[in-house]
Each structure stands twice: as C-alpha cells, then as structure tokens.
Amino acid sequence: MAQLIAALDYTNAADALATANALRGCPIWMKVGLELFTHEGPSVAARLKEMGFKVMLDLKMFDIPNTVKGGVRSACLMGVDLITVHALGGERMIRAAREAIEESAASGGARPLLFAVTVLTSMAPGELPGYGEDLPGLAADLAAGGQAWGLDGVVCSGHEVETIKRRCPSLLCLTPGIRPASGSTDDQRRVMTPAQAVRAGSDFLVVGRPITKAPVPADAARAILDEMEKA
Ligand code: C5P
C-alpha cells in the first residue's frame, strides 16, 4: 500500500505543527523541506517524531562526497526516517551518503531510507539543455546507477515509475507532482492524480500545496488518503 507524505512547506513551525496535529493518528508521513528547515532548523522534525509521525527530511543534498557524508551524518542524528540527495551527484557521492547511514546504524543510531532525486517533477521535456525530450529515459538511467550505489529508492514522476521498477526492481519510488483531478498544477509539469500514481505502482506520494493551501489542510489530506485507498 502506498504511503502519503504531506509536504509541510510552511515558513513557521507553528503552521506546520498545526497541520500535523490535525492529522495525528492518520496513516501519513510528514515532510520537512527547504523552507521549513531553513527557518526552524532540526527542532520541527524532532517535534513531529514526538507526535508519532515518520519524517522525510527533503534537503536534496548535492555536493562533494565528503560534504554530503557530513550532511547525511547530521541528518541521521535528527532521527529522521527518509532523506534525499540528488542522483546527479554520482556514484561516489551516493556511496558516501550510504556510508554515513551505515556508520550511524552501526553505532546504534538511525538508519533512514536513502532516496535520490532523478529529474525534478517541475521539469518539462526540453527544459534541460542537452537532454532533449527524454526526461523519463534520463530518470531511469539515473535510477539504474543509483540502485547499484546503495539507494533504497528514487524520487521520480508517476510517469516513470513503471519503467524504473522494471529496470530496478529493488528500488522504491517516491512521486511528487501529485495533483487532484481538478485544480492547478502550479510549477509542477510531470503530474498525476493520487489514484493514477497509486495504480502506477508508486510507493510514496508527496503532496504539498493541495494540502497546505486548502481551506482545511487536514480535510484535503484525508480526501487524498481516501482516493489512494480506493485506487
Ligand atoms: O506543492 P507540491 O505538491 O508541488 O509540493 C511537492 C513537494 O515535493 C515539494 O515540497 C517539493 O520540494 C517536493 N519535491 C518535488 N520534486 C522532486 C522532489 C521533491 O516536487 N523531485
């Protein structure tokens, strides 16, 4: 069964925790990303863990191997459940991230799932110089490399899940760019509805604005959970 992750893309902890609090007890993960983490630091993730949620720390690390290893080591100290790096960081960077996780686990610390972003779901074919129209092909190539380098999963669009799972059966797929059938796609380009993403075989659906900008965020999240269950 696919899991829903609510992207708490708020500036302030109070707003993020209010949405999370209203969803206590629901089968849902919380995502702390750049906006919230940069403003509030690690304490929000700690609070979400205390509330009983699994937490995705989405900092999409992309740097030299030594720096990413240090970043992942710090993320492990936060006790989060899933962290993200960029697949374009390549083999040595991803192996360094994996090493930091294994070192944390070996010393009794956290062992978060390691996911790598393939091609951002906000990217449309033709937007990435040198890669023409074949973004799904690029996403699948990056996933295939990452599978050998120690990833647990990849971040991709729902449109790429089937191909990636065929080439890399051991990888989990996490899909942002999820939009209800009616409503704006915002800056996302390679989108799917929650039901389509579940049927495509996605393991995690990440949803931000359709929840955070809804009049009652918790109701919007519950409607998506309902759609996923019925898919
Ligand atoms: O508001 P929306 O549903 O578009 O938010 C999607 C969330 O997923 C954002 O927090 C964004 O940072 C994240 N994300 C993404 N594309 C990726 C990786 C993460 O949109 N490739």
mmCIF file of C-alpha atoms and ligand atoms in Angstrom:
data_model
loop_
_atom_site.group_PDB
_atom_site.id
_atom_site.type_symbol
_atom_site.label_atom_id
_atom_site.label_comp_id
_atom_site.label_asym_id
_atom_site.label_seq_id
_atom_site.Cartn_x
_atom_site.Cartn_y
_atom_site.Cartn_z
ATOM 1 C CA MET A 1 0.000 0.000 0.000
ATOM 2 C CA ALA A 2 1.393 3.392 -0.999
ATOM 3 C CA GLN A 3 2.092 5.909 1.754
ATOM 4 C CA LEU A 4 1.081 9.570 1.657
ATOM 5 C CA ILE A 5 3.670 12.166 2.713
ATOM 6 C CA ALA A 6 2.401 15.671 3.477
ATOM 7 C CA ALA A 7 4.999 18.263 2.454
ATOM 8 C CA LEU A 8 4.879 20.825 5.275
ATOM 9 C CA ASP A 9 6.074 23.678 3.085
ATOM 10 C CA TYR A 10 5.419 26.427 5.619
ATOM 11 C CA THR A 11 7.883 29.030 6.906
ATOM 12 C CA ASN A 12 6.888 28.690 10.541
ATOM 13 C CA ALA A 13 6.854 25.689 12.825
ATOM 14 C CA ALA A 14 3.509 26.770 14.303
ATOM 15 C CA ASP A 15 1.734 26.436 10.936
ATOM 16 C CA ALA A 16 3.457 23.132 10.145
ATOM 17 C CA LEU A 17 2.682 21.636 13.535
ATOM 18 C CA ALA A 18 -0.952 22.789 13.399
ATOM 19 C CA THR A 19 -1.482 20.831 10.166
ATOM 20 C CA ALA A 20 0.396 17.831 11.557
ATOM 21 C CA ASN A 21 -1.550 17.946 14.797
ATOM 22 C CA ALA A 22 -4.860 17.833 12.945
ATOM 23 C CA LEU A 23 -3.649 14.677 11.181
ATOM 24 C CA ARG A 24 -2.433 12.813 14.261
ATOM 25 C CA GLY A 25 -3.383 9.165 14.068
ATOM 26 C CA CYS A 26 -3.776 9.180 10.267
ATOM 27 C CA PRO A 27 -1.547 6.842 8.223
ATOM 28 C CA ILE A 28 0.570 9.686 6.859
ATOM 29 C CA TRP A 29 4.215 10.791 6.901
ATOM 30 C CA MET A 30 5.371 14.396 7.259
ATOM 31 C CA LYS A 31 7.972 16.065 5.069
ATOM 32 C CA VAL A 32 10.306 18.811 6.268
ATOM 33 C CA GLY A 33 11.855 20.603 3.312
ATOM 34 C CA LEU A 34 13.963 23.632 2.499
ATOM 35 C CA GLU A 35 11.532 26.368 3.550
ATOM 36 C CA LEU A 36 10.704 24.965 6.980
ATOM 37 C CA PHE A 37 14.162 23.564 7.777
ATOM 38 C CA THR A 38 15.988 26.748 6.808
ATOM 39 C CA HIS A 39 13.763 28.827 9.074
ATOM 40 C CA GLU A 40 13.236 26.498 12.009
ATOM 41 C CA GLY A 41 16.166 24.054 11.995
ATOM 42 C CA PRO A 42 16.005 20.473 13.238
ATOM 43 C CA SER A 43 13.551 21.072 16.101
ATOM 44 C CA VAL A 44 10.407 20.718 13.942
ATOM 45 C CA ALA A 45 11.435 17.263 12.791
ATOM 46 C CA ALA A 46 12.050 16.300 16.421
ATOM 47 C CA ARG A 47 8.592 17.571 17.391
ATOM 48 C CA LEU A 48 6.968 15.631 14.515
ATOM 49 C CA LYS A 49 8.756 12.471 15.671
ATOM 50 C CA GLU A 50 7.456 13.056 19.217
ATOM 51 C CA MET A 51 3.966 13.323 17.717
ATOM 52 C CA GLY A 52 4.442 9.829 16.296
ATOM 53 C CA PHE A 53 4.985 10.659 12.621
ATOM 54 C CA LYS A 54 7.560 9.197 10.287
ATOM 55 C CA VAL A 55 9.548 12.098 8.875
ATOM 56 C CA MET A 56 11.100 12.681 5.461
ATOM 57 C CA LEU A 57 13.905 15.246 5.506
ATOM 58 C CA ASP A 58 13.943 16.592 1.956
ATOM 59 C CA LEU A 59 17.108 18.664 1.658
ATOM 60 C CA LYS A 60 18.095 17.147 -1.721
ATOM 61 C CA MET A 61 21.781 17.173 -0.860
ATOM 62 C CA PHE A 62 24.061 17.769 -3.835
ATOM 63 C CA ASP A 63 27.727 18.465 -3.078
ATOM 64 C CA ILE A 64 31.132 16.776 -2.994
ATOM 65 C CA PRO A 65 31.110 13.323 -1.359
ATOM 66 C CA ASN A 66 32.752 14.451 1.898
ATOM 67 C CA THR A 67 30.269 17.298 2.424
ATOM 68 C CA VAL A 68 27.260 15.129 1.665
ATOM 69 C CA LYS A 69 28.579 12.443 4.017
ATOM 70 C CA GLY A 70 28.703 15.051 6.794
ATOM 71 C CA GLY A 71 25.228 16.314 5.951
ATOM 72 C CA VAL A 72 23.782 12.818 5.995
ATOM 73 C CA ARG A 73 25.573 12.085 9.290
ATOM 74 C CA SER A 74 23.867 15.151 10.810
ATOM 75 C CA ALA A 75 20.510 14.087 9.357
ATOM 76 C CA CYS A 76 20.923 10.669 10.988
ATOM 77 C CA LEU A 77 21.440 12.402 14.344
ATOM 78 C CA MET A 78 17.999 14.000 13.857
ATOM 79 C CA GLY A 79 16.430 10.545 13.819
ATOM 80 C CA VAL A 80 14.506 11.118 10.587
ATOM 81 C CA ASP A 81 13.176 8.192 8.548
ATOM 82 C CA LEU A 82 13.957 9.177 4.948
ATOM 83 C CA ILE A 83 16.490 11.570 3.465
ATOM 84 C CA THR A 84 17.110 12.819 -0.064
ATOM 85 C CA VAL A 85 20.177 13.512 -2.156
ATOM 86 C CA HIS A 86 20.488 14.230 -5.892
ATOM 87 C CA ALA A 87 21.274 11.287 -8.174
ATOM 88 C CA LEU A 88 23.283 13.688 -10.376
ATOM 89 C CA GLY A 89 25.831 13.782 -7.516
ATOM 90 C CA GLY A 90 27.015 10.461 -8.910
ATOM 91 C CA GLU A 91 28.424 7.226 -7.580
ATOM 92 C CA ARG A 92 30.989 8.473 -5.056
ATOM 93 C CA MET A 93 28.571 10.992 -3.543
ATOM 94 C CA ILE A 94 25.800 8.425 -3.143
ATOM 95 C CA ARG A 95 28.165 5.815 -1.746
ATOM 96 C CA ALA A 96 29.396 8.440 0.772
ATOM 97 C CA ALA A 97 25.789 9.083 1.828
ATOM 98 C CA ARG A 98 25.238 5.335 2.241
ATOM 99 C CA GLU A 99 28.421 5.051 4.332
ATOM 100 C CA ALA A 100 27.229 7.774 6.712
ATOM 101 C CA ILE A 101 23.935 5.912 7.180
ATOM 102 C CA GLU A 102 25.621 2.564 7.822
ATOM 103 C CA GLU A 103 28.026 4.179 10.296
ATOM 104 C CA SER A 104 25.078 5.715 12.123
ATOM 105 C CA ALA A 105 23.252 2.390 12.245
ATOM 106 C CA ALA A 106 26.382 0.518 13.374
ATOM 107 C CA SER A 107 26.724 2.841 16.348
ATOM 108 C CA GLY A 108 23.092 2.336 17.364
ATOM 109 C CA GLY A 109 21.764 5.450 15.625
ATOM 110 C CA ALA A 110 19.121 5.941 12.952
ATOM 111 C CA ARG A 111 19.146 4.192 9.585
ATOM 112 C CA PRO A 112 16.965 6.439 7.392
ATOM 113 C CA LEU A 113 15.954 5.340 3.922
ATOM 114 C CA LEU A 114 18.194 6.921 1.287
ATOM 115 C CA PHE A 115 16.400 8.309 -1.768
ATOM 116 C CA ALA A 116 17.868 10.186 -4.713
ATOM 117 C CA VAL A 117 16.058 12.710 -6.872
ATOM 118 C CA THR A 118 16.317 11.682 -10.531
ATOM 119 C CA VAL A 119 14.761 14.524 -12.554
ATOM 120 C CA LEU A 120 12.652 17.138 -10.751
ATOM 121 C CA THR A 121 8.929 16.769 -11.443
ATOM 122 C CA SER A 122 8.803 20.508 -12.160
ATOM 123 C CA MET A 123 10.962 19.905 -15.243
ATOM 124 C CA ALA A 124 9.252 19.553 -18.644
ATOM 125 C CA PRO A 125 10.776 17.789 -21.660
ATOM 126 C CA GLY A 126 13.096 20.193 -23.485
ATOM 127 C CA GLU A 127 13.822 22.292 -20.381
ATOM 128 C CA LEU A 128 17.127 20.638 -19.515
ATOM 129 C CA PRO A 129 19.822 21.638 -22.045
ATOM 130 C CA GLY A 130 21.395 18.575 -23.622
ATOM 131 C CA TYR A 131 18.655 16.145 -22.625
ATOM 132 C CA GLY A 132 16.044 16.913 -25.268
ATOM 133 C CA GLU A 133 12.704 15.263 -24.764
ATOM 134 C CA ASP A 134 13.754 12.118 -22.966
ATOM 135 C CA LEU A 135 13.471 13.026 -19.291
ATOM 136 C CA PRO A 136 11.941 9.610 -18.457
ATOM 137 C CA GLY A 137 14.992 7.943 -20.052
ATOM 138 C CA LEU A 138 17.338 10.119 -18.007
ATOM 139 C CA ALA A 139 15.381 9.391 -14.809
ATOM 140 C CA ALA A 140 15.574 5.644 -15.480
ATOM 141 C CA ASP A 141 19.331 5.791 -16.249
ATOM 142 C CA LEU A 142 19.986 7.672 -13.004
ATOM 143 C CA ALA A 143 17.839 5.196 -11.069
ATOM 144 C CA ALA A 144 19.699 2.215 -12.545
ATOM 145 C CA GLY A 145 23.031 3.732 -11.470
ATOM 146 C CA GLY A 146 21.691 4.567 -8.030
ATOM 147 C CA GLN A 147 20.396 1.060 -7.453
ATOM 148 C CA ALA A 148 23.962 -0.253 -7.709
ATOM 149 C CA TRP A 149 25.347 2.519 -5.471
ATOM 150 C CA GLY A 150 23.217 1.765 -2.412
ATOM 151 C CA LEU A 151 19.971 3.703 -2.749
ATOM 152 C CA ASP A 152 16.759 2.465 -1.169
ATOM 153 C CA GLY A 153 14.698 4.423 -3.647
ATOM 154 C CA VAL A 154 14.364 7.281 -6.094
ATOM 155 C CA VAL A 155 12.240 10.384 -6.440
ATOM 156 C CA CYS A 156 10.625 10.472 -9.876
ATOM 157 C CA SER A 157 7.364 11.401 -11.556
ATOM 158 C CA GLY A 158 4.500 8.920 -11.587
ATOM 159 C CA HIS A 159 5.005 8.585 -15.328
ATOM 160 C CA GLU A 160 8.416 6.981 -14.785
ATOM 161 C CA VAL A 161 7.538 4.503 -12.034
ATOM 162 C CA GLU A 162 6.711 1.578 -14.293
ATOM 163 C CA THR A 163 9.912 1.832 -16.355
ATOM 164 C CA ILE A 164 12.097 2.338 -13.271
ATOM 165 C CA LYS A 165 10.535 -0.611 -11.436
ATOM 166 C CA ARG A 166 11.042 -2.827 -14.484
ATOM 167 C CA ARG A 167 14.743 -1.889 -14.703
ATOM 168 C CA CYS A 168 15.380 -1.637 -10.945
ATOM 169 C CA PRO A 169 13.002 -3.993 -9.127
ATOM 170 C CA SER A 170 14.574 -3.403 -5.718
ATOM 171 C CA LEU A 171 14.110 0.383 -5.750
ATOM 172 C CA LEU A 172 11.208 2.132 -4.050
ATOM 173 C CA CYS A 173 9.637 5.030 -5.980
ATOM 174 C CA LEU A 174 8.549 8.287 -4.365
ATOM 175 C CA THR A 175 6.487 10.603 -6.536
ATOM 176 C CA PRO A 176 5.863 14.333 -6.073
ATOM 177 C CA GLY A 177 3.911 16.211 -8.738
ATOM 178 C CA ILE A 178 0.640 14.803 -7.390
ATOM 179 C CA ARG A 179 -2.457 16.829 -8.151
ATOM 180 C CA PRO A 180 -6.156 16.108 -7.636
ATOM 181 C CA ALA A 181 -8.048 15.820 -10.944
ATOM 182 C CA SER A 182 -9.320 19.399 -10.662
ATOM 183 C CA GLY A 183 -7.081 22.263 -9.603
ATOM 184 C CA SER A 184 -3.841 23.958 -10.538
ATOM 185 C CA THR A 185 -0.609 22.104 -11.314
ATOM 186 C CA ASP A 186 1.357 25.156 -10.020
ATOM 187 C CA ASP A 187 5.031 24.869 -11.060
ATOM 188 C CA GLN A 188 4.857 21.082 -11.448
ATOM 189 C CA ARG A 189 4.965 19.716 -15.006
ATOM 190 C CA ARG A 190 5.050 15.885 -14.920
ATOM 191 C CA VAL A 191 1.940 15.350 -12.798
ATOM 192 C CA MET A 192 -0.513 12.578 -11.894
ATOM 193 C CA THR A 193 -3.578 12.295 -9.682
ATOM 194 C CA PRO A 194 -3.233 10.360 -6.408
ATOM 195 C CA ALA A 195 -5.203 7.418 -7.849
ATOM 196 C CA GLN A 196 -3.084 7.331 -11.030
ATOM 197 C CA ALA A 197 0.149 7.361 -9.018
ATOM 198 C CA VAL A 198 -1.037 4.502 -6.790
ATOM 199 C CA ARG A 199 -2.084 2.486 -9.843
ATOM 200 C CA ALA A 200 1.302 3.208 -11.476
ATOM 201 C CA GLY A 201 2.941 1.445 -8.522
ATOM 202 C CA SER A 202 4.376 4.406 -6.605
ATOM 203 C CA ASP A 203 5.385 3.568 -3.017
ATOM 204 C CA PHE A 204 5.243 7.116 -1.597
ATOM 205 C CA LEU A 205 3.158 10.076 -2.827
ATOM 206 C CA VAL A 206 4.386 13.527 -1.752
ATOM 207 C CA VAL A 207 1.737 16.241 -1.713
ATOM 208 C CA GLY A 208 2.326 19.848 -0.713
ATOM 209 C CA ARG A 209 0.144 22.736 -1.867
ATOM 210 C CA PRO A 210 -3.059 20.737 -2.480
ATOM 211 C CA ILE A 211 -2.873 20.178 1.314
ATOM 212 C CA THR A 212 -1.128 23.286 2.703
ATOM 213 C CA LYS A 213 -3.145 25.774 0.626
ATOM 214 C CA ALA A 214 -6.511 24.062 1.160
ATOM 215 C CA PRO A 215 -9.065 25.853 3.350
ATOM 216 C CA VAL A 216 -8.793 22.954 5.826
ATOM 217 C CA PRO A 217 -5.462 21.190 5.182
ATOM 218 C CA ALA A 218 -6.306 18.089 7.225
ATOM 219 C CA ASP A 219 -9.545 17.568 5.270
ATOM 220 C CA ALA A 220 -7.637 17.805 1.973
ATOM 221 C CA ALA A 221 -5.121 15.223 3.223
ATOM 222 C CA ARG A 222 -7.908 12.886 4.339
ATOM 223 C CA ALA A 223 -9.568 13.166 0.898
ATOM 224 C CA ILE A 224 -6.284 12.175 -0.773
ATOM 225 C CA LEU A 225 -5.864 9.221 1.613
ATOM 226 C CA ASP A 226 -9.392 8.164 0.700
ATOM 227 C CA GLU A 227 -8.668 8.431 -3.040
ATOM 228 C CA MET A 228 -5.479 6.362 -2.585
ATOM 229 C CA GLU A 229 -7.305 3.666 -0.668
ATOM 230 C CA LYS A 230 -9.974 3.339 -3.365
ATOM 231 C CA ALA A 231 -7.494 3.323 -6.291
HETATM 232 O O1 C5P B 1 3.210 21.663 -3.524
HETATM 233 P P1 C5P B 1 3.641 20.427 -4.233
HETATM 234 O O2 C5P B 1 2.695 19.255 -4.066
HETATM 235 O O3 C5P B 1 4.026 20.676 -5.662
HETATM 236 O O4 C5P B 1 4.951 20.018 -3.450
HETATM 237 C C1 C5P B 1 5.748 18.940 -3.829
HETATM 238 C C2 C5P B 1 6.785 18.742 -2.790
HETATM 239 O O5 C5P B 1 7.654 17.707 -3.217
HETATM 240 C C3 C5P B 1 7.654 19.977 -2.539
HETATM 241 O O6 C5P B 1 7.933 20.022 -1.156
HETATM 242 C C4 C5P B 1 8.912 19.708 -3.324
HETATM 243 O O7 C5P B 1 10.046 20.230 -2.698
HETATM 244 C C5 C5P B 1 8.973 18.186 -3.320
HETATM 245 N N1 C5P B 1 9.667 17.586 -4.450
HETATM 246 C C6 C5P B 1 9.295 17.777 -5.761
HETATM 247 N N2 C5P B 1 10.007 17.204 -6.771
HETATM 248 C C7 C5P B 1 11.058 16.440 -6.509
HETATM 249 C C8 C5P B 1 11.428 16.211 -5.177
HETATM 250 C C9 C5P B 1 10.690 16.800 -4.170
HETATM 251 O O8 C5P B 1 8.318 18.463 -6.021
HETATM 252 N N3 C5P B 1 11.712 15.844 -7.470
#
